[in-house]
Amino acid sequence: MKREKILKVFVLLELMLLAGFSSVYFYGKEEGFLPAASLQDEGEEDFIKWVDFRVTASALGRAYEYDRDTYGEEVHLDWIELLAYAAAKTGGEFAGTKGEGYIDEAAKRLQNGEEMEALTEGLQYYGYYLEAYRAVLGGMVGEYEVQVPAEGKEGQGFSEEEEIPGADPDGPGKQWEKRYGLKAFLPIAKDFPYSDYDDFGVSRSYGYRRRHLGHDMMGQTGTPIIAVESGYVEALGWNQYGGWRIGIRSFDKKRYYYYAHLRQGFPYALGLKEGSQVQAGDVIGYMGHTGYSVKEDVNNIDETHLHFGIQLIFDESQKEGDGEIWIDCYQIVRFLYRNRSECVRNDETKEWHRIYDMRD
């Protein structure tokens, strides 16, 4: 009898340990504590299933500046490699300054002649973070051409003909300049006020209870909304949750940018349609508070704001359904504040247009 009791105790303890392990595993999988690359089930297709993006705006800025400032030098530092190295060291955690310290360490060692392959030897999840962060940030930094005021024209403004699309881009007042650096833009036009906070994951109840999978930026009705990255319009029209919305896919197909709750009656830039190509910095629509209605063009959102979201797509099966990957983009928005598209209004059409064009 005594032996049977002891065996029962051992069995109970074993079951408790197994249950505890399962809880940690599945909770970690749901919350993104475990790298997605380590969650590949045997027989499944080999692509990333989950990304928990926790890189701070400060770390993004630090890595970016190393990349920008070493462009053209013998050792050109790759900002995404620096971030992936730091993430592999910290488990993807960048709160505080620990992650930035590893960015500095990697930059110094690379500039002293070491190779990234040697630096990352033994870092089990470096490859995962590199692939994941390239999917998030891959279109934001690189070579591009941009219009700037022609010599001697600074501060003199431009004629209406030069301000609207279709005008001669090489006409008087502007000239093209080749650059390397940040070519992605904040989704709110320059000089337009907004407020925000990190609201990713908070509860939403319209239709059904769900998590908020984007970032809300509160502002004024009619504020010009800007294409963050170049790409093509994949979705445009009414959705009962997002109201008038636009979905733009990056050219490498890794990122899907979602802009929702656009203005009642005049939500989009004229001529924009599904299949249209847009350049980073273009005006694509206008802030409003449409949505939460099966009927089109209805303002059922209490506060005027832009819902901005970034979806990652490693395989087309993830585009819609249970496998969707939406990331917290609050820190990305803070980082992009340094690059805002300057716009001007055409009083005749009541449209806003960028002043300086860009060629990606």
Short mmCIF file of C-alpha atoms in Angstrom, two decimals, residues 45 47-48 232 234 249-256 311-325:
data_model
loop_
_atom_site.label_atom_id
_atom_site.label_comp_id
_atom_site.label_asym_id
_atom_site.label_seq_id
_atom_site.Cartn_x
_atom_site.Cartn_y
_atom_site.Cartn_z
CA GLU A 45 7.34 23.94 -44.31
CA PHE A 47 9.52 29.52 -42.96
CA ILE A 48 9.20 31.86 -39.98
CA TYR A 232 1.93 48.65 -55.08
CA GLU A 234 -2.92 45.54 -53.07
CA ARG A 249 2.65 45.64 -50.48
CA SER A 250 6.39 46.26 -50.64
CA PHE A 251 8.07 45.32 -53.90
CA ASP A 252 9.92 42.43 -52.23
CA LYS A 253 6.47 41.23 -50.97
CA LYS A 254 7.73 40.86 -47.39
CA ARG A 255 5.74 43.76 -45.90
CA TYR A 256 2.07 44.73 -46.12
CA GLN A 311 2.16 42.64 -41.56
CA LEU A 312 5.10 40.36 -42.33
CA ILE A 313 4.79 37.69 -45.01
CA PHE A 314 7.38 34.94 -45.28
CA ASP A 315 5.04 32.68 -47.25
CA GLU A 316 1.86 33.59 -49.15
CA SER A 317 -0.12 31.22 -46.92
CA GLN A 318 0.39 33.82 -44.15
CA LYS A 319 -1.27 36.68 -46.02
CA GLU A 320 -4.75 35.99 -44.63
CA GLY A 321 -6.01 33.70 -41.90
CA ASP A 322 -4.67 32.25 -38.69
CA GLY A 323 -1.03 32.47 -39.80
CA GLU A 324 -0.90 36.29 -40.10
CA ILE A 325 2.07 38.04 -38.46
#
